[in-house]
mmCIF file of C-alpha atoms in Angstrom:
data_model
loop_
_atom_site.group_PDB
_atom_site.id
_atom_site.type_symbol
_atom_site.label_atom_id
_atom_site.label_comp_id
_atom_site.label_asym_id
_atom_site.label_seq_id
_atom_site.Cartn_x
_atom_site.Cartn_y
_atom_site.Cartn_z
ATOM 1 C CA MET F 1006 -138.287 169.323 11.634
ATOM 2 C CA GLU F 1007 -139.381 170.148 15.176
ATOM 3 C CA ASP F 1008 -140.442 166.515 15.743
ATOM 4 C CA MET F 1009 -137.029 165.355 14.526
ATOM 5 C CA GLN F 1010 -135.279 167.725 16.949
ATOM 6 C CA MET F 1011 -137.446 166.455 19.803
ATOM 7 C CA SER F 1012 -136.598 162.883 18.819
ATOM 8 C CA ILE F 1013 -132.862 163.637 18.860
ATOM 9 C CA ILE F 1014 -133.171 165.408 22.217
ATOM 10 C CA GLU F 1015 -135.130 162.478 23.649
ATOM 11 C CA HIS F 1016 -132.502 160.022 22.392
ATOM 12 C CA LEU F 1017 -129.687 162.089 23.892
ATOM 13 C CA ALA F 1018 -131.563 162.338 27.195
ATOM 14 C CA GLU F 1019 -132.089 158.570 27.196
ATOM 15 C CA LEU F 1020 -128.416 157.986 26.354
ATOM 16 C CA ARG F 1021 -127.367 160.300 29.182
ATOM 17 C CA LYS F 1022 -129.630 158.432 31.590
ATOM 18 C CA ARG F 1023 -128.141 155.056 30.624
ATOM 19 C CA ILE F 1024 -124.567 156.359 30.889
ATOM 20 C CA VAL F 1025 -125.223 157.891 34.328
ATOM 21 C CA ILE F 1026 -126.713 154.627 35.623
ATOM 22 C CA SER F 1027 -123.778 152.634 34.206
ATOM 23 C CA ILE F 1028 -121.183 154.962 35.736
ATOM 24 C CA GLY F 1029 -123.086 154.942 39.026
ATOM 25 C CA GLY F 1030 -123.016 151.141 39.077
ATOM 26 C CA LEU F 1031 -119.301 151.130 38.266
ATOM 27 C CA ILE F 1032 -118.522 153.600 41.064
ATOM 28 C CA PHE F 1033 -120.670 151.730 43.598
ATOM 29 C CA PHE F 1034 -119.087 148.343 42.903
ATOM 30 C CA SER F 1035 -115.584 149.848 42.740
ATOM 31 C CA ILE F 1036 -116.092 151.281 46.229
ATOM 32 C CA LEU F 1037 -117.458 147.915 47.348
ATOM 33 C CA GLY F 1038 -114.404 146.220 45.855
ATOM 34 C CA TYR F 1039 -112.063 148.645 47.595
ATOM 35 C CA SER F 1040 -113.654 147.837 50.948
ATOM 36 C CA PHE F 1041 -112.569 144.200 50.436
ATOM 37 C CA ILE F 1042 -109.286 145.025 48.688
ATOM 38 C CA THR F 1043 -107.092 143.127 51.180
ATOM 39 C CA ASP F 1044 -108.929 139.857 50.526
ATOM 40 C CA ILE F 1045 -109.060 140.546 46.785
ATOM 41 C CA LEU F 1046 -105.303 141.178 46.701
ATOM 42 C CA LYS F 1047 -104.700 137.836 48.428
ATOM 43 C CA ILE F 1048 -106.747 136.096 45.736
ATOM 44 C CA PHE F 1049 -104.985 137.880 42.872
ATOM 45 C CA THR F 1050 -101.483 137.318 44.259
ATOM 46 C CA LYS F 1051 -102.045 133.646 45.122
ATOM 47 C CA PRO F 1052 -100.756 132.348 41.729
ATOM 48 C CA VAL F 1053 -97.318 133.902 42.305
ATOM 49 C CA GLY F 1054 -96.958 132.275 45.735
ATOM 50 C CA LYS F 1055 -94.668 134.930 47.184
ATOM 51 C CA ASP F 1056 -94.698 138.443 48.605
ATOM 52 C CA LEU F 1057 -94.769 141.345 46.170
ATOM 53 C CA VAL F 1058 -92.922 144.649 46.490
ATOM 54 C CA TYR F 1059 -93.837 148.220 45.665
ATOM 55 C CA LEU F 1060 -91.148 150.562 44.427
ATOM 56 C CA VAL F 1061 -92.594 154.018 45.087
ATOM 57 C CA PRO F 1062 -94.699 155.240 48.054
ATOM 58 C CA THR F 1063 -97.862 155.741 45.982
ATOM 59 C CA GLU F 1064 -97.690 152.417 44.116
ATOM 60 C CA ALA F 1065 -99.616 150.334 46.645
ATOM 61 C CA PHE F 1066 -102.499 152.821 46.893
ATOM 62 C CA PHE F 1067 -102.942 153.373 43.149
ATOM 63 C CA THR F 1068 -102.592 149.665 42.383
ATOM 64 C CA GLN F 1069 -105.295 148.849 44.927
ATOM 65 C CA LEU F 1070 -107.434 151.547 43.325
ATOM 66 C CA LYS F 1071 -106.858 150.036 39.880
ATOM 67 C CA LEU F 1072 -107.715 146.547 41.106
ATOM 68 C CA SER F 1073 -110.876 147.723 42.874
ATOM 69 C CA MET F 1074 -112.006 149.440 39.658
ATOM 70 C CA PHE F 1075 -111.384 146.237 37.702
ATOM 71 C CA VAL F 1076 -113.424 144.218 40.204
ATOM 72 C CA GLY F 1077 -116.067 146.959 40.121
ATOM 73 C CA PHE F 1078 -116.185 146.667 36.333
ATOM 74 C CA LEU F 1079 -116.720 142.899 36.517
ATOM 75 C CA LEU F 1080 -119.540 143.314 39.034
ATOM 76 C CA ALA F 1081 -121.135 146.281 37.239
ATOM 77 C CA LEU F 1082 -120.959 144.692 33.779
ATOM 78 C CA PRO F 1083 -124.503 143.209 33.979
ATOM 79 C CA ILE F 1084 -125.833 146.704 34.742
ATOM 80 C CA ILE F 1085 -123.845 148.210 31.850
ATOM 81 C CA LEU F 1086 -125.023 145.517 29.412
ATOM 82 C CA TYR F 1087 -128.627 145.962 30.561
ATOM 83 C CA GLN F 1088 -128.437 149.730 30.031
ATOM 84 C CA ILE F 1089 -127.071 149.200 26.512
ATOM 85 C CA TRP F 1090 -129.868 146.730 25.806
ATOM 86 C CA ARG F 1091 -132.525 149.142 27.113
ATOM 87 C CA PHE F 1092 -131.135 151.948 24.957
ATOM 88 C CA VAL F 1093 -131.178 149.979 21.685
ATOM 89 C CA LEU F 1094 -134.431 148.116 22.472
ATOM 90 C CA PRO F 1095 -136.883 150.585 20.846
ATOM 91 C CA GLY F 1096 -135.109 150.334 17.483
ATOM 92 C CA LEU F 1097 -135.061 146.542 17.333
ATOM 93 C CA LYS F 1098 -137.404 144.186 15.518
ATOM 94 C CA LYS F 1099 -139.289 141.533 17.462
ATOM 95 C CA GLU F 1100 -136.930 138.751 16.344
ATOM 96 C CA GLU F 1101 -133.842 140.825 17.179
ATOM 97 C CA LYS F 1102 -135.241 141.562 20.648
ATOM 98 C CA ARG F 1103 -135.680 137.846 21.255
ATOM 99 C CA TYR F 1104 -132.088 137.110 20.238
ATOM 100 C CA LEU F 1105 -130.632 139.867 22.410
ATOM 101 C CA LEU F 1106 -132.762 138.865 25.389
ATOM 102 C CA VAL F 1107 -130.815 135.599 25.388
ATOM 103 C CA LEU F 1108 -127.446 136.865 24.146
ATOM 104 C CA VAL F 1109 -127.004 139.745 26.614
ATOM 105 C CA PRO F 1110 -127.002 137.588 29.793
ATOM 106 C CA LEU F 1111 -125.082 134.837 27.992
ATOM 107 C CA SER F 1112 -122.412 137.330 26.931
ATOM 108 C CA TYR F 1113 -121.758 138.159 30.589
ATOM 109 C CA ILE F 1114 -121.602 134.487 31.529
ATOM 110 C CA PHE F 1115 -119.169 133.720 28.679
ATOM 111 C CA PHE F 1116 -117.049 136.733 29.651
ATOM 112 C CA LEU F 1117 -116.783 135.439 33.225
ATOM 113 C CA ILE F 1118 -115.928 131.957 31.932
ATOM 114 C CA GLY F 1119 -113.098 133.467 29.890
ATOM 115 C CA VAL F 1120 -111.829 135.438 32.885
ATOM 116 C CA ALA F 1121 -112.028 132.349 35.122
ATOM 117 C CA PHE F 1122 -110.237 130.204 32.527
ATOM 118 C CA ALA F 1123 -107.413 132.735 32.333
ATOM 119 C CA PHE F 1124 -107.148 133.183 36.100
ATOM 120 C CA PHE F 1125 -107.288 129.548 37.198
ATOM 121 C CA ILE F 1126 -105.523 127.851 34.266
ATOM 122 C CA VAL F 1127 -103.549 130.202 32.029
ATOM 123 C CA ILE F 1128 -102.015 132.548 34.619
ATOM 124 C CA PRO F 1129 -100.813 129.886 37.129
ATOM 125 C CA PHE F 1130 -99.247 127.892 34.290
ATOM 126 C CA GLY F 1131 -97.616 130.983 32.795
ATOM 127 C CA ILE F 1132 -96.217 132.208 36.125
ATOM 128 C CA LYS F 1133 -94.888 128.746 36.974
ATOM 129 C CA PHE F 1134 -93.206 128.606 33.575
ATOM 130 C CA PHE F 1135 -91.515 131.993 33.949
ATOM 131 C CA LEU F 1136 -90.464 131.326 37.553
ATOM 132 C CA GLY F 1137 -88.670 128.262 36.226
ATOM 133 C CA PHE F 1138 -85.982 130.579 34.860
ATOM 134 C CA SER F 1139 -84.899 131.506 38.403
ATOM 135 C CA SER F 1140 -81.521 130.099 39.427
ATOM 136 C CA ASP F 1141 -78.743 130.573 41.977
ATOM 137 C CA GLY F 1142 -78.121 134.276 42.357
ATOM 138 C CA LEU F 1143 -81.225 135.074 40.282
ATOM 139 C CA GLU F 1144 -84.423 135.574 42.272
ATOM 140 C CA ALA F 1145 -87.735 136.767 40.865
ATOM 141 C CA MET F 1146 -89.208 139.864 42.524
ATOM 142 C CA PHE F 1147 -92.611 141.097 41.384
ATOM 143 C CA SER F 1148 -93.625 144.735 41.503
ATOM 144 C CA LEU F 1149 -97.206 145.004 42.775
ATOM 145 C CA ASN F 1150 -98.286 147.414 40.040
ATOM 146 C CA LYS F 1151 -96.653 145.509 37.179
ATOM 147 C CA TYR F 1152 -97.988 142.184 38.426
ATOM 148 C CA ILE F 1153 -101.600 143.381 38.756
ATOM 149 C CA SER F 1154 -101.367 145.131 35.369
ATOM 150 C CA PHE F 1155 -100.041 141.886 33.852
ATOM 151 C CA ILE F 1156 -102.962 139.921 35.320
ATOM 152 C CA ILE F 1157 -105.600 142.401 34.127
ATOM 153 C CA LYS F 1158 -104.070 142.542 30.630
ATOM 154 C CA ILE F 1159 -104.598 138.790 30.389
ATOM 155 C CA LEU F 1160 -108.020 138.527 32.045
ATOM 156 C CA ILE F 1161 -109.821 141.120 29.903
ATOM 157 C CA PRO F 1162 -108.727 139.749 26.483
ATOM 158 C CA PHE F 1163 -109.659 136.218 27.549
ATOM 159 C CA GLY F 1164 -113.084 137.440 28.632
ATOM 160 C CA ILE F 1165 -113.537 139.064 25.230
ATOM 161 C CA ILE F 1166 -112.376 136.108 23.118
ATOM 162 C CA PHE F 1167 -114.791 133.780 24.898
ATOM 163 C CA GLU F 1168 -117.584 135.834 23.311
ATOM 164 C CA LEU F 1169 -116.654 134.364 19.906
ATOM 165 C CA PRO F 1170 -119.217 131.495 19.904
ATOM 166 C CA LEU F 1171 -122.005 133.945 20.767
ATOM 167 C CA LEU F 1172 -120.939 136.374 18.050
ATOM 168 C CA ILE F 1173 -120.818 133.635 15.427
ATOM 169 C CA THR F 1174 -124.168 132.248 16.607
ATOM 170 C CA LEU F 1175 -125.741 135.679 16.148
ATOM 171 C CA LEU F 1176 -124.245 136.094 12.662
ATOM 172 C CA VAL F 1177 -125.497 132.642 11.632
ATOM 173 C CA LYS F 1178 -128.973 133.385 13.016
ATOM 174 C CA LEU F 1179 -129.050 136.592 10.971
ATOM 175 C CA ASN F 1180 -128.005 134.591 7.871
ATOM 176 C CA LEU F 1181 -124.846 136.670 7.469
ATOM 177 C CA ILE F 1182 -122.476 133.682 7.542
ATOM 178 C CA THR F 1183 -122.685 129.878 7.257
ATOM 179 C CA SER F 1184 -120.715 126.950 8.644
ATOM 180 C CA ASN F 1185 -119.201 126.379 5.183
ATOM 181 C CA PHE F 1186 -118.009 129.991 5.121
ATOM 182 C CA LEU F 1187 -116.355 129.494 8.515
ATOM 183 C CA LYS F 1188 -114.644 126.289 7.359
ATOM 184 C CA ASN F 1189 -113.398 127.866 4.128
ATOM 185 C CA LYS F 1190 -111.897 130.823 6.007
ATOM 186 C CA ARG F 1191 -110.274 128.660 8.702
ATOM 187 C CA ARG F 1192 -106.631 129.154 7.664
ATOM 188 C CA TYR F 1193 -107.018 132.938 7.432
ATOM 189 C CA VAL F 1194 -108.748 133.037 10.797
ATOM 190 C CA ILE F 1195 -105.972 131.026 12.466
ATOM 191 C CA VAL F 1196 -103.345 133.461 11.171
ATOM 192 C CA SER F 1197 -105.501 136.368 12.360
ATOM 193 C CA ILE F 1198 -105.859 134.724 15.778
ATOM 194 C CA PHE F 1199 -102.092 134.608 16.277
ATOM 195 C CA VAL F 1200 -101.776 138.228 15.155
ATOM 196 C CA LEU F 1201 -104.572 139.258 17.539
ATOM 197 C CA SER F 1202 -102.983 137.289 20.382
ATOM 198 C CA ALA F 1203 -99.677 139.071 19.789
ATOM 199 C CA ILE F 1204 -101.470 142.426 20.062
ATOM 200 C CA LEU F 1205 -103.639 141.682 23.104
ATOM 201 C CA THR F 1206 -101.234 139.760 25.326
ATOM 202 C CA PRO F 1207 -97.895 140.648 26.947
ATOM 203 C CA PRO F 1208 -94.992 140.373 24.459
ATOM 204 C CA ASP F 1209 -93.927 136.781 25.055
ATOM 205 C CA ILE F 1210 -94.636 133.684 22.983
ATOM 206 C CA ILE F 1211 -96.087 131.699 25.909
ATOM 207 C CA SER F 1212 -98.827 134.241 26.682
ATOM 208 C CA GLN F 1213 -99.615 134.552 22.978
ATOM 209 C CA ALA F 1214 -99.851 130.789 22.491
ATOM 210 C CA MET F 1215 -101.987 130.381 25.609
ATOM 211 C CA MET F 1216 -104.490 132.810 24.138
ATOM 212 C CA ALA F 1217 -104.300 131.561 20.549
ATOM 213 C CA VAL F 1218 -104.911 127.871 21.315
ATOM 214 C CA PRO F 1219 -108.200 128.377 23.248
ATOM 215 C CA LEU F 1220 -109.339 130.863 20.614
ATOM 216 C CA ILE F 1221 -108.738 128.328 17.833
ATOM 217 C CA PHE F 1222 -110.690 125.768 19.870
ATOM 218 C CA LEU F 1223 -113.537 128.265 20.299
ATOM 219 C CA TYR F 1224 -113.554 128.902 16.552
ATOM 220 C CA GLU F 1225 -113.803 125.180 15.813
ATOM 221 C CA PHE F 1226 -116.552 124.888 18.430
ATOM 222 C CA SER F 1227 -118.364 127.788 16.746
ATOM 223 C CA ILE F 1228 -118.302 125.916 13.427
ATOM 224 C CA VAL F 1229 -120.026 122.962 15.104
ATOM 225 C CA VAL F 1230 -122.611 125.286 16.679
ATOM 226 C CA ALA F 1231 -123.219 126.975 13.312
ATOM 227 C CA ARG F 1232 -123.784 123.591 11.663
ATOM 228 C CA ILE F 1233 -126.311 122.636 14.366
ATOM 229 C CA ILE F 1234 -128.184 125.938 14.017
ATOM 230 C CA GLU F 1235 -128.431 125.541 10.251
#
C-alpha cells in the first residue's frame, strides 16, 4: 500500500514537472512573440489587404496579447509534445515507443502543414470571396479582434485535421482498423466530416466546405497509406 502511494506521488510529481516545463515554454515563446507583434500583425493582416479598426480602447492591446499567445503556442508545441511523450514513456512497450518516437515529431510537422495550408490558401480565398460582396455604398471594415479571432478559429482546426493520416496510420499499425474498414465506412465518414466542419469553422458554407474538402482528401489518402502499410 505504501509503495502504491509512493508510486502515485511520484507520478503526480512527474506530471507537475512536465506541466511546469510546458507552461514555461508557452510563456517564454508568447513573450518572444509579443516582442515581434508588429511584424506578426503585418503577416496576419496581409490577406485582407486593408487597414483594420479597433472599436474599444483596450481591443488593440488584448488582441495583440491573444495573437502573441497563439504564436507562442505554435512555437512551444514541440516542447509540449515532448513533455507528454516523456510522461507516458515509462508505461509504453518497446514497439509503442518506436511508433511514438516517429509520430510525435511528425504530428507537429503535419500540424504546421495544416496551419500553413489554411493561412496561405484557404484564408486568402475565403476573404477574397467575402470581399466580393462589397458594392457602392457598402464597404467592408474589419475589427482587429474579430479578424484575428476568425483567423485563429480557422488555423487551429486545420492543424488538427491534418493529423488524420498519422492517426489512421497508428490505428492500422496497432491492428485496430484496416483499409477495407476505412473504405466500407467512407459514406458515414464523409457525413461526419461535414458535421465536424460545421462545428469547427465559422458559420458560413464556404468556410465549412473549405475544411471538408481537404479533410475528405486526407481520408482518401489515409486509405491508400493503410493499404500500403498492410
